[in-house]
PDB file of C-alpha atoms and ligand atoms in Angstrom:
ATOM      1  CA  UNK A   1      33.255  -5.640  21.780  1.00 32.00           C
ATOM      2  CA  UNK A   2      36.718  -6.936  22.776  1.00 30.00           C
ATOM      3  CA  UNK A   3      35.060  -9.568  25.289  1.00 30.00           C
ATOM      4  CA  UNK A   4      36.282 -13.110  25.326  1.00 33.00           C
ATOM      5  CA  UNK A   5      33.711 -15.598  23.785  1.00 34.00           C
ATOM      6  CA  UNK A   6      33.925 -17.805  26.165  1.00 32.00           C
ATOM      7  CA  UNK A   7      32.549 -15.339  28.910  1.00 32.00           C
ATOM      8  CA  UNK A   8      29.821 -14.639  26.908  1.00 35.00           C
ATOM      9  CA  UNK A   9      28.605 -17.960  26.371  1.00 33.00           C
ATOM     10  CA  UNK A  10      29.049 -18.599  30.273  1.00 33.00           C
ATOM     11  CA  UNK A  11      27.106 -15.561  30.686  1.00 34.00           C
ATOM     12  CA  UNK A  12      24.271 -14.925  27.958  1.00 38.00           C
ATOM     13  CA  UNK A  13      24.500 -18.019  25.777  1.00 37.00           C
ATOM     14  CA  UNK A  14      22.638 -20.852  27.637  1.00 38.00           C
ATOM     15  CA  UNK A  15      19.636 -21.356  28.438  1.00 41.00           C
ATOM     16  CA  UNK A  16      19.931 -24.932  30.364  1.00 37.00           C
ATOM     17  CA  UNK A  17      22.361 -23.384  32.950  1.00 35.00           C
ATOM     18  CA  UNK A  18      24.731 -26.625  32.202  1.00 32.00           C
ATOM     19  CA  UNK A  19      28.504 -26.009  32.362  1.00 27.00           C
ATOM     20  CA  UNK A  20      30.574 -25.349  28.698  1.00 26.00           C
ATOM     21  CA  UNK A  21      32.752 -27.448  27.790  1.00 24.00           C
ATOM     22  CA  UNK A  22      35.264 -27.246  25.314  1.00 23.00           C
ATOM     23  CA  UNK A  23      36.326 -29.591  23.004  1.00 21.00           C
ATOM     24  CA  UNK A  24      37.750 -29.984  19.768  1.00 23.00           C
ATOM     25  CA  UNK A  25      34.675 -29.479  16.686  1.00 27.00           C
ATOM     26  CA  UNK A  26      33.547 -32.258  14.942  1.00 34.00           C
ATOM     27  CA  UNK A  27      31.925 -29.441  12.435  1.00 40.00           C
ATOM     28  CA  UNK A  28      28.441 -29.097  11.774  1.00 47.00           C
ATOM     29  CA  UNK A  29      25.764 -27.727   8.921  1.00 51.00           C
ATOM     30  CA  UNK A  30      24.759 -24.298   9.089  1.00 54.00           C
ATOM     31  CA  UNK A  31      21.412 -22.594   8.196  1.00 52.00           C
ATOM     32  CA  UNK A  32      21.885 -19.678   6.908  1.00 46.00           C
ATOM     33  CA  UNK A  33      18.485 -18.325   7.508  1.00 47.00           C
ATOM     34  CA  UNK A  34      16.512 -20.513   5.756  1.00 37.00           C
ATOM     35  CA  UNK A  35      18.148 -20.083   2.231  1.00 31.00           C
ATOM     36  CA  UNK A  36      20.282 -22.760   1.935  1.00 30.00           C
ATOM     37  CA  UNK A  37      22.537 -25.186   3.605  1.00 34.00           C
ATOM     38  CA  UNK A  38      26.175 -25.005   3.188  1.00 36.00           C
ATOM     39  CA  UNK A  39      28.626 -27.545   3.923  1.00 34.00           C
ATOM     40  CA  UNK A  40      29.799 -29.112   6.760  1.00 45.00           C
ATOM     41  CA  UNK A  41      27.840 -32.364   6.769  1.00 47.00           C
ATOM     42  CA  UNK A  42      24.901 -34.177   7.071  1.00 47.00           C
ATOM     43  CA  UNK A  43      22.501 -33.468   9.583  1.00 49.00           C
ATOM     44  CA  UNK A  44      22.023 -36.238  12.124  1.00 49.00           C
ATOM     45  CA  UNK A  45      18.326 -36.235  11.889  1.00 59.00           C
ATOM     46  CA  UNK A  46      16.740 -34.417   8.808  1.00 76.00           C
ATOM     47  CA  UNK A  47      13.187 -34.238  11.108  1.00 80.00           C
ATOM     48  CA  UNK A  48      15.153 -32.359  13.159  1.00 81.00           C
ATOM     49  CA  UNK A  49      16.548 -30.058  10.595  1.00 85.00           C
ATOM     50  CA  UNK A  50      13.189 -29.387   8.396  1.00 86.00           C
ATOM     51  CA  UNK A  51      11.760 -28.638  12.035  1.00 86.00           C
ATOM     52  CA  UNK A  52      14.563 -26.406  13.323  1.00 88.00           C
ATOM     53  CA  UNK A  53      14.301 -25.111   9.702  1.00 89.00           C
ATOM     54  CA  UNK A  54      10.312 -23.931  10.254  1.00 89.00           C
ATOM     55  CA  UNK A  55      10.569 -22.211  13.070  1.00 90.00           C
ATOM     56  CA  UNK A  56      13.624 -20.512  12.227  1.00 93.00           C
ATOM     57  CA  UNK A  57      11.802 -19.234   9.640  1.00 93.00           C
ATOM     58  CA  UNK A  58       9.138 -18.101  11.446  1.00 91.00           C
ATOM     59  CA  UNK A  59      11.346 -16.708  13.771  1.00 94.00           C
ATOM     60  CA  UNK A  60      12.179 -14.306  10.753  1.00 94.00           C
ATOM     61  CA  UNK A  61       8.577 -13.867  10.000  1.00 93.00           C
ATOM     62  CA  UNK A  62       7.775 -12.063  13.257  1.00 93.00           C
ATOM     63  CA  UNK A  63      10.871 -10.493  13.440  1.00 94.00           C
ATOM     64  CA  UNK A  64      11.310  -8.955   9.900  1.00 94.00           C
ATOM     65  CA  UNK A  65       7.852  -7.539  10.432  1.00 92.00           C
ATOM     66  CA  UNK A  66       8.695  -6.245  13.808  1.00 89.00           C
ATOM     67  CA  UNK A  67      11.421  -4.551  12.559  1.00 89.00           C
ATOM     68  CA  UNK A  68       9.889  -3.312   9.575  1.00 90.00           C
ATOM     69  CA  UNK A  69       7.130  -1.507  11.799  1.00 87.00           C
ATOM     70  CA  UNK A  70       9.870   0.311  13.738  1.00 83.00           C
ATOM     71  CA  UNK A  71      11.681   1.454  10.613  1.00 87.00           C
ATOM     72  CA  UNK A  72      14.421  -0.912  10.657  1.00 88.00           C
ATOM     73  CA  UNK A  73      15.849  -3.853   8.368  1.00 91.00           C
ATOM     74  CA  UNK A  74      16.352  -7.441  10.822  1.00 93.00           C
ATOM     75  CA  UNK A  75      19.696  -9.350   9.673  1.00 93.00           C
ATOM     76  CA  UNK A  76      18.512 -12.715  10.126  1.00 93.00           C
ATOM     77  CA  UNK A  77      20.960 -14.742  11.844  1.00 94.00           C
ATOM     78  CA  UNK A  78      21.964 -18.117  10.818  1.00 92.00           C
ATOM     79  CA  UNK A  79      22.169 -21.628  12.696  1.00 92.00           C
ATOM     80  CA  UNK A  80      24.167 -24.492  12.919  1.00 91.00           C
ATOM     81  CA  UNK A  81      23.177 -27.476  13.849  1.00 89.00           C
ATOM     82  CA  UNK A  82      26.132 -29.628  14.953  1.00 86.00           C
ATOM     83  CA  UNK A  83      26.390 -32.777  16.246  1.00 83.00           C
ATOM     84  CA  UNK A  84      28.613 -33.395  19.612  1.00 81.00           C
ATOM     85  CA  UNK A  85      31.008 -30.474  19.010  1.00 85.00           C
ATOM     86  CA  UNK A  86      31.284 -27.577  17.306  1.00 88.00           C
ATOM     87  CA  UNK A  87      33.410 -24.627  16.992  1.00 89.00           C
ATOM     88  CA  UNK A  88      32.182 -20.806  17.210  1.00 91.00           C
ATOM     89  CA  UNK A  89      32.985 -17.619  17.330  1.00 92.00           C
ATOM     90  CA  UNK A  90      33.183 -17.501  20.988  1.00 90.00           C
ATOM     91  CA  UNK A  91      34.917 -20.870  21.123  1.00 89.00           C
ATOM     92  CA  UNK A  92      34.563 -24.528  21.037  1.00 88.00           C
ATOM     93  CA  UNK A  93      31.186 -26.152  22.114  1.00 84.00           C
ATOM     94  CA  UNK A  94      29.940 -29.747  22.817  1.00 82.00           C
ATOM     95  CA  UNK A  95      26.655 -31.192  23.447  1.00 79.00           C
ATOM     96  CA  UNK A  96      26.854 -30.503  27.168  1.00 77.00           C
ATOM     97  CA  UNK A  97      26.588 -27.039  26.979  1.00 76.00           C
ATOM     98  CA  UNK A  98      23.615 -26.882  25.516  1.00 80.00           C
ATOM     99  CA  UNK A  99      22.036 -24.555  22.903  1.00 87.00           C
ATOM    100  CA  UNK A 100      23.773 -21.180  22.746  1.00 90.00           C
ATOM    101  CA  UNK A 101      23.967 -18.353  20.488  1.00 93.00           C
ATOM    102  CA  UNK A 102      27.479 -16.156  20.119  1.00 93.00           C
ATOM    103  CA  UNK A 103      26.909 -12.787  19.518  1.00 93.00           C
ATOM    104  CA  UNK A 104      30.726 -12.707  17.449  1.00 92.00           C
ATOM    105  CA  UNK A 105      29.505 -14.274  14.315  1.00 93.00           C
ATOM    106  CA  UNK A 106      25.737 -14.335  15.323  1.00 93.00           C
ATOM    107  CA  UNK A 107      24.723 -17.626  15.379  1.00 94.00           C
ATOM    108  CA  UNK A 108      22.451 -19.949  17.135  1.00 93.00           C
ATOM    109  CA  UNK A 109      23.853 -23.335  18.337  1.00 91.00           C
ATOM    110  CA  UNK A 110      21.795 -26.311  18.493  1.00 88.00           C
ATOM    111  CA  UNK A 111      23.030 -29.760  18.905  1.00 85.00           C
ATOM    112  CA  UNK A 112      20.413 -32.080  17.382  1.00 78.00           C
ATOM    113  CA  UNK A 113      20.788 -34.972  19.694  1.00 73.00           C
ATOM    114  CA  UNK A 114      20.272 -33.197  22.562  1.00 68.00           C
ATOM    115  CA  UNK A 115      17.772 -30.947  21.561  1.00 71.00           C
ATOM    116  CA  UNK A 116      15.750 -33.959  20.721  1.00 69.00           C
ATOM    117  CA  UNK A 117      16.252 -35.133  24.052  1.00 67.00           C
ATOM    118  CA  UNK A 118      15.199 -32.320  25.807  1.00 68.00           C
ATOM    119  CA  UNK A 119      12.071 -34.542  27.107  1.00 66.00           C
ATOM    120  CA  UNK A 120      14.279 -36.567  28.861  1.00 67.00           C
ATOM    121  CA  UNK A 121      16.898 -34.566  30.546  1.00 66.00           C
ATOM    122  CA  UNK A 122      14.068 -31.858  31.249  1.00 68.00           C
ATOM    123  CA  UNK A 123      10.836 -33.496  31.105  1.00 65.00           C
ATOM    124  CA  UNK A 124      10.022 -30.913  28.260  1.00 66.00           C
ATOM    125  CA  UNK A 125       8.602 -32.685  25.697  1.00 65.00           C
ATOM    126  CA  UNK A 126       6.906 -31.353  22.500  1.00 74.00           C
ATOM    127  CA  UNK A 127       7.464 -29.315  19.546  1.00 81.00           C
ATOM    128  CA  UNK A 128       6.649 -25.935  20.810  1.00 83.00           C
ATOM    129  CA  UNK A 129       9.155 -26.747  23.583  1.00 84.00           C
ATOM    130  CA  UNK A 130      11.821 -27.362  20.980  1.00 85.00           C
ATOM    131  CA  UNK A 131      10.628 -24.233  19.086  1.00 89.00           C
ATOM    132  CA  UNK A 132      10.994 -22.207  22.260  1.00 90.00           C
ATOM    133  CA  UNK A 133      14.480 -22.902  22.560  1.00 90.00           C
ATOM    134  CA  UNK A 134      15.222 -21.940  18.856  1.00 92.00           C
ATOM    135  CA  UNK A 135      12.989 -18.579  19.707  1.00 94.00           C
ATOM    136  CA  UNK A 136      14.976 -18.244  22.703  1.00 94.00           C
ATOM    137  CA  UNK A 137      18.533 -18.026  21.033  1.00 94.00           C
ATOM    138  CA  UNK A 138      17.250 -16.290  18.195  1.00 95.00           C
ATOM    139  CA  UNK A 139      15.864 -13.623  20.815  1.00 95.00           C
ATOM    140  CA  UNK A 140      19.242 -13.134  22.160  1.00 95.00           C
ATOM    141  CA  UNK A 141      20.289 -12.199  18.397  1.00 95.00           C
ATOM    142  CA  UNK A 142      17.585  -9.796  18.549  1.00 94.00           C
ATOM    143  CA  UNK A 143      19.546  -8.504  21.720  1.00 93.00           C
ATOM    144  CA  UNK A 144      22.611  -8.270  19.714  1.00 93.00           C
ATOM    145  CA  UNK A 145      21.346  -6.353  17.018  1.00 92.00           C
ATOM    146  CA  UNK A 146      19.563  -3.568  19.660  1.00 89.00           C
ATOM    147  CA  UNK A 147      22.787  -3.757  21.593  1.00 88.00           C
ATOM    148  CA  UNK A 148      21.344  -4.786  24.696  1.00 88.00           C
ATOM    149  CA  UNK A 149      23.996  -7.635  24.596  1.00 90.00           C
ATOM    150  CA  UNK A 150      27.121  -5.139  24.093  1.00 89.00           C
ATOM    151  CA  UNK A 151      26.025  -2.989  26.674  1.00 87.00           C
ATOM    152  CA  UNK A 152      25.339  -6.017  29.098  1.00 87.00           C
ATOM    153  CA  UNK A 153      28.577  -7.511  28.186  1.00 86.00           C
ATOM    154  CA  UNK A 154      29.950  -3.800  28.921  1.00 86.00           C
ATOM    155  CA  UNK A 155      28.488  -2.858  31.896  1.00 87.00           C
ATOM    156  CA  UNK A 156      29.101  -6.804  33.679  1.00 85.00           C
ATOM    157  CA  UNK A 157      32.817  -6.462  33.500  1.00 86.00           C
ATOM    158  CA  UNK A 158      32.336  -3.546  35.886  1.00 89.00           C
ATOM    159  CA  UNK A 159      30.271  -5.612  38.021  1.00 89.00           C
ATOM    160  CA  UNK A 160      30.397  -7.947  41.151  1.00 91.00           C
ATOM    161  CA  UNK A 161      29.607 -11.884  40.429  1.00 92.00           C
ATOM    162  CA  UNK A 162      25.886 -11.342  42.145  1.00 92.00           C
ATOM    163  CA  UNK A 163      25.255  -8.076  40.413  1.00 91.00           C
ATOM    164  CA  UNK A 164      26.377  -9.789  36.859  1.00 91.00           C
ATOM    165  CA  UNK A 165      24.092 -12.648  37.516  1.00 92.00           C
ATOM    166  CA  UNK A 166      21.288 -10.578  37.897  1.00 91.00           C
ATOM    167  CA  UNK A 167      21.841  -8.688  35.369  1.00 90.00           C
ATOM    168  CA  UNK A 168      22.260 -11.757  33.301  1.00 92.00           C
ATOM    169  CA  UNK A 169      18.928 -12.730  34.340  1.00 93.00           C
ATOM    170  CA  UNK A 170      17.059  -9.769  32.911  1.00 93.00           C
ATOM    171  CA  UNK A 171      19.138 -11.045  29.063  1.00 93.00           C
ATOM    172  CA  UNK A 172      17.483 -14.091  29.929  1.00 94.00           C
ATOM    173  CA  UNK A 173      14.225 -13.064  30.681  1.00 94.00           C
ATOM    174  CA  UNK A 174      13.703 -10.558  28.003  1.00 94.00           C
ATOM    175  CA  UNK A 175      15.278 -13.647  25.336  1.00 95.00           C
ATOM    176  CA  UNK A 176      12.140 -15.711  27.108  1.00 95.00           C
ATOM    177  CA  UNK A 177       9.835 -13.071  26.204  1.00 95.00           C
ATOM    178  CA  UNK A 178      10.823 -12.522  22.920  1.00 95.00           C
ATOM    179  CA  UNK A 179      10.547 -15.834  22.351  1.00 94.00           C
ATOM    180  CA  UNK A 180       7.170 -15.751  23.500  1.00 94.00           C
ATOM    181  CA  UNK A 181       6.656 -12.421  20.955  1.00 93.00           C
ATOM    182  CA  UNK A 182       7.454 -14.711  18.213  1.00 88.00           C
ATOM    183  CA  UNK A 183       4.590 -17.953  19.644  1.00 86.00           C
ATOM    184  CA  UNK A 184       2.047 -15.280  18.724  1.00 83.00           C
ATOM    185  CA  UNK A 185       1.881 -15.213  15.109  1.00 82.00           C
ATOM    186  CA  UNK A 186       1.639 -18.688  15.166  1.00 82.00           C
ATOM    187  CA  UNK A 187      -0.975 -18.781  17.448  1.00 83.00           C
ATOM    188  CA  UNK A 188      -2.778 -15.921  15.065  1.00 85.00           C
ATOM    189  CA  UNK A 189      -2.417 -17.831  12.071  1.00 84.00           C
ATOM    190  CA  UNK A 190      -3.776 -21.213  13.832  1.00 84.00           C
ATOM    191  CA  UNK A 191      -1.125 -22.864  13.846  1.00 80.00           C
ATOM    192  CA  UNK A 192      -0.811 -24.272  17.288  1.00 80.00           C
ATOM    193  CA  UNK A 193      -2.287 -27.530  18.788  1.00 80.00           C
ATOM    194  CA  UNK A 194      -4.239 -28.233  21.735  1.00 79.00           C
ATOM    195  CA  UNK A 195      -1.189 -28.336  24.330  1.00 84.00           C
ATOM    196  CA  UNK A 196       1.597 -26.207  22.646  1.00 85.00           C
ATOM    197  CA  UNK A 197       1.503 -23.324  24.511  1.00 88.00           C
ATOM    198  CA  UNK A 198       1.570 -25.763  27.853  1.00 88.00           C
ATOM    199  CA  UNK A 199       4.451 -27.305  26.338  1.00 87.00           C
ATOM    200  CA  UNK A 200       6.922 -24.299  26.032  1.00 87.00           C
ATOM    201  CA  UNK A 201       5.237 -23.025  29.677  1.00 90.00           C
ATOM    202  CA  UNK A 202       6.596 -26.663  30.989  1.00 89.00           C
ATOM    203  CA  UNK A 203      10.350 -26.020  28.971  1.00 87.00           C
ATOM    204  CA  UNK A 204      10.408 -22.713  30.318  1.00 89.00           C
ATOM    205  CA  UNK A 205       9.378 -24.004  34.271  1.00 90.00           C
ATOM    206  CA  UNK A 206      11.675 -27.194  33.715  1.00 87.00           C
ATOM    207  CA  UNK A 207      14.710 -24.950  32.870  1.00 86.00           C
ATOM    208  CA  UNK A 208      14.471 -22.644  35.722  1.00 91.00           C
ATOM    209  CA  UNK A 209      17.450 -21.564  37.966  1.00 91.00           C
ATOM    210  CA  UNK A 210      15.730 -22.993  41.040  1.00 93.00           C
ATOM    211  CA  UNK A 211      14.577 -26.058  39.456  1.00 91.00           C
ATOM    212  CA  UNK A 212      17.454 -27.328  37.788  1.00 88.00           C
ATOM    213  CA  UNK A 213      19.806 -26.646  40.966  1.00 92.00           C
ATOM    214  CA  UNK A 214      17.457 -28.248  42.965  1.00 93.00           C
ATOM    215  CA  UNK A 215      17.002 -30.978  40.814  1.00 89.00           C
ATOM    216  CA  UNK A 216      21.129 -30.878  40.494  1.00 88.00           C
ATOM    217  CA  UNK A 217      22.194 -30.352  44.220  1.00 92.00           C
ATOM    218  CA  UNK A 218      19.045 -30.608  45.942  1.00 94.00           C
ATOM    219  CA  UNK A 219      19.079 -26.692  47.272  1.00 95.00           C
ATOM    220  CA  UNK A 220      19.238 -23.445  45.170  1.00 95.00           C
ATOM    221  CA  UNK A 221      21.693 -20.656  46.014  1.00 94.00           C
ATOM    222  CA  UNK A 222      19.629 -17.490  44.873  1.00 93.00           C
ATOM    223  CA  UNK A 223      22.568 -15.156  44.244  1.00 93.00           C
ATOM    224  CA  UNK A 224      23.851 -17.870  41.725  1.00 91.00           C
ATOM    225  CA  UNK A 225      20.894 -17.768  39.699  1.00 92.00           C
ATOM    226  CA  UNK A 226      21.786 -16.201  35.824  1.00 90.00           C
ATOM    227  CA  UNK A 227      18.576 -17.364  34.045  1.00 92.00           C
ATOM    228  CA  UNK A 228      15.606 -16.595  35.844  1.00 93.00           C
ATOM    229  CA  UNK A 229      13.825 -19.163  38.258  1.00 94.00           C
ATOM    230  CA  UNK A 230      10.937 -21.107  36.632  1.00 94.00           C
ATOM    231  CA  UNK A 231       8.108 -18.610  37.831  1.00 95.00           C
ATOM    232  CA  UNK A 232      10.105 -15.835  36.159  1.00 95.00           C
ATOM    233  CA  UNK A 233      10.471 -17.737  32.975  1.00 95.00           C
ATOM    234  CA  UNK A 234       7.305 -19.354  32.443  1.00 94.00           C
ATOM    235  CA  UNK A 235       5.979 -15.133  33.266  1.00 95.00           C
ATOM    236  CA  UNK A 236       8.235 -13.642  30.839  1.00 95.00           C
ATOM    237  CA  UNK A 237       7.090 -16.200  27.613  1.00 94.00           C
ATOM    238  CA  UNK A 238       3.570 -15.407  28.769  1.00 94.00           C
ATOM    239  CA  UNK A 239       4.242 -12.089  28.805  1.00 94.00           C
ATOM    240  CA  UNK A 240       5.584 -11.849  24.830  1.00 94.00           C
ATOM    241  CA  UNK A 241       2.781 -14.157  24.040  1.00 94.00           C
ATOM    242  CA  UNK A 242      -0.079 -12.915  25.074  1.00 93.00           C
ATOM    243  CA  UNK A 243       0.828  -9.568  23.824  1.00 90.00           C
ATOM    244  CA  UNK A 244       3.318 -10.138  20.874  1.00 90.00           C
ATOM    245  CA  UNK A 245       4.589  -7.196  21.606  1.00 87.00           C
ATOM    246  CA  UNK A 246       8.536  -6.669  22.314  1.00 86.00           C
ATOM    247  CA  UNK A 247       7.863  -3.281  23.795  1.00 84.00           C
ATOM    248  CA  UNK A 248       6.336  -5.259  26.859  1.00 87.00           C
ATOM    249  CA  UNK A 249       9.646  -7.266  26.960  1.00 91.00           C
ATOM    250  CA  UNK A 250      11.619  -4.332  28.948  1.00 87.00           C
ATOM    251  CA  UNK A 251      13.616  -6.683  31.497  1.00 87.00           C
ATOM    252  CA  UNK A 252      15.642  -4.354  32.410  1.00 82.00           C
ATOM    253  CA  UNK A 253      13.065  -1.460  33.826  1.00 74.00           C
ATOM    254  CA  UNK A 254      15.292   0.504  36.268  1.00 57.00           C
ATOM    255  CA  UNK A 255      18.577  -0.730  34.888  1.00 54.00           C
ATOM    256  CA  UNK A 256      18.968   1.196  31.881  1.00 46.00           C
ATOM    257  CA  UNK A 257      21.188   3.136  33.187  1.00 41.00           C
ATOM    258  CA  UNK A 258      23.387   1.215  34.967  1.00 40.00           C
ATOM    259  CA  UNK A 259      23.478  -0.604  31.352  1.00 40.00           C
ATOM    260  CA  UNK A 260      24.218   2.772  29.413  1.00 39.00           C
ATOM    261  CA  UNK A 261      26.294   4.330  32.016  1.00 33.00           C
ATOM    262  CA  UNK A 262      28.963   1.161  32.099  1.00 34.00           C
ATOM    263  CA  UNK A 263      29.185   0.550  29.083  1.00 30.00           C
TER     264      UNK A 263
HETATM  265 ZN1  LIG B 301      19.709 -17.623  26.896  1.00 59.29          ZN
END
């Protein structure tokens, strides 16, 4: 793609909005789907690891029969759960940024201490909150394999600041909404509690352009939003869950040129 990693974390990778930082890995254990775990460490938290674990392979579930139905094989991505820092791919990470995935060596970046903590940085507590985030960053590897990230990644260096941030908004949204694709099966099979689906609603509304700046600065500056704002991405989970359907996930509905055209 011959884009520097660090860009596209800044622009695709997070979904809290907080600022990368980067500092020197302290290494990390990888998933590699759900086969086996290499080295690297031990996992802070092995609740947190056996959950992560779950949904990631649920995650594969939906998306290997998704895939299947459309003629294609899914390459499952893996994920590394790392405590404090961690290098990638697209660069060095620490807590602060938040989960990310990089699109270099496709994988999904979770720090476990924060991502248990999401309840109190975010008020989003709950499991299906946590699982939406791990939906969310696998969706973006589902963007990598369609090449909706290439393209984006393409077209945006061709692009003003505001016009980039919107069109890193649509990434966002449709990564929501895929992650919302993959809450269905669950729900199907009968697998969610009384309050899930509230739960990743409130993650999705608590992680909102508008709400974190405002809860940050105490005023939002539109033109600076890159995620969606929390009525966007509470509408665009909805949206893949009540249908399960990724063909309802089009974000980018009148920009599919401007995506093919750039890039
Ligand atoms: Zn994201």
């Amino acid at each position: 793609m011959g884009i520097g990693g660090i860009v596209v974390i800044l622009m695709v990778c997070w979904i809290t909005g907080i600022n990368l930082l980067t500092l020197l890995s302290e290494g990390g254990v990888e998933l590699p789907g759900t086969q086996q775990e290499t080295a690297g460490g031990t996992p802070a938290n092995d609740e947190t690891t056996a959950f992560v674990r779950t949904v990631l392979a649920e995650t594969e579930d939906t998306w290997n029969a998704v895939f299947k139905a459309n003629g294609a094989d899914y390459q499952e991505p893996a994920l590394v759960l790392f405590l404090k820092q961690v290098q990638s791919a697209c660069g060095f990470a620490s807590s602060a940024s938040g989960p990310f995935y990089c699109p270099q060596d496709r994988k999904a970046y979770l720090d476990t201490i924060s991502f248990r903590q999401l309840d109190q940085q975010f008020d989003a507590a709950g499991d299906f909150a946590e699982a939406y985030v791990v939906a969310h960053e696998v969706g973006h590897h589902v963007q990598n394999i369609l090449s909706v990230l290439p393209r984006f990644n393409g077209a945006r260096k061709r692009m003003s600041e505001v016009e980039a941030n919107q069109m890193s908004v649509r990434v966002e949204l449709q990564a929501d909404c895929f992650a919302g694709v993959r809450g269905k099966p669950t729900d199907q099979k009968g697998l969610l509690e009384g309050g899930d689906l509230e739960e990743a609603l409130n993650a999705a509304r608590q992680i909102g352009d508008d709400t974190l700046q405002k809860r940050s600065q105490g005023y939002v500056v539109p033109e600076s939003f890159n995620h969606g704002t929390s009525q966007q991405r509470v509408a665009w989970f909805k949206r893949g869950f009540d249908t399960g359907d990724m063909k309802g996930c089009d974000a980018f509905s009148g920009y599919t040129e401007m995506l093919s055209c750039r890039s």
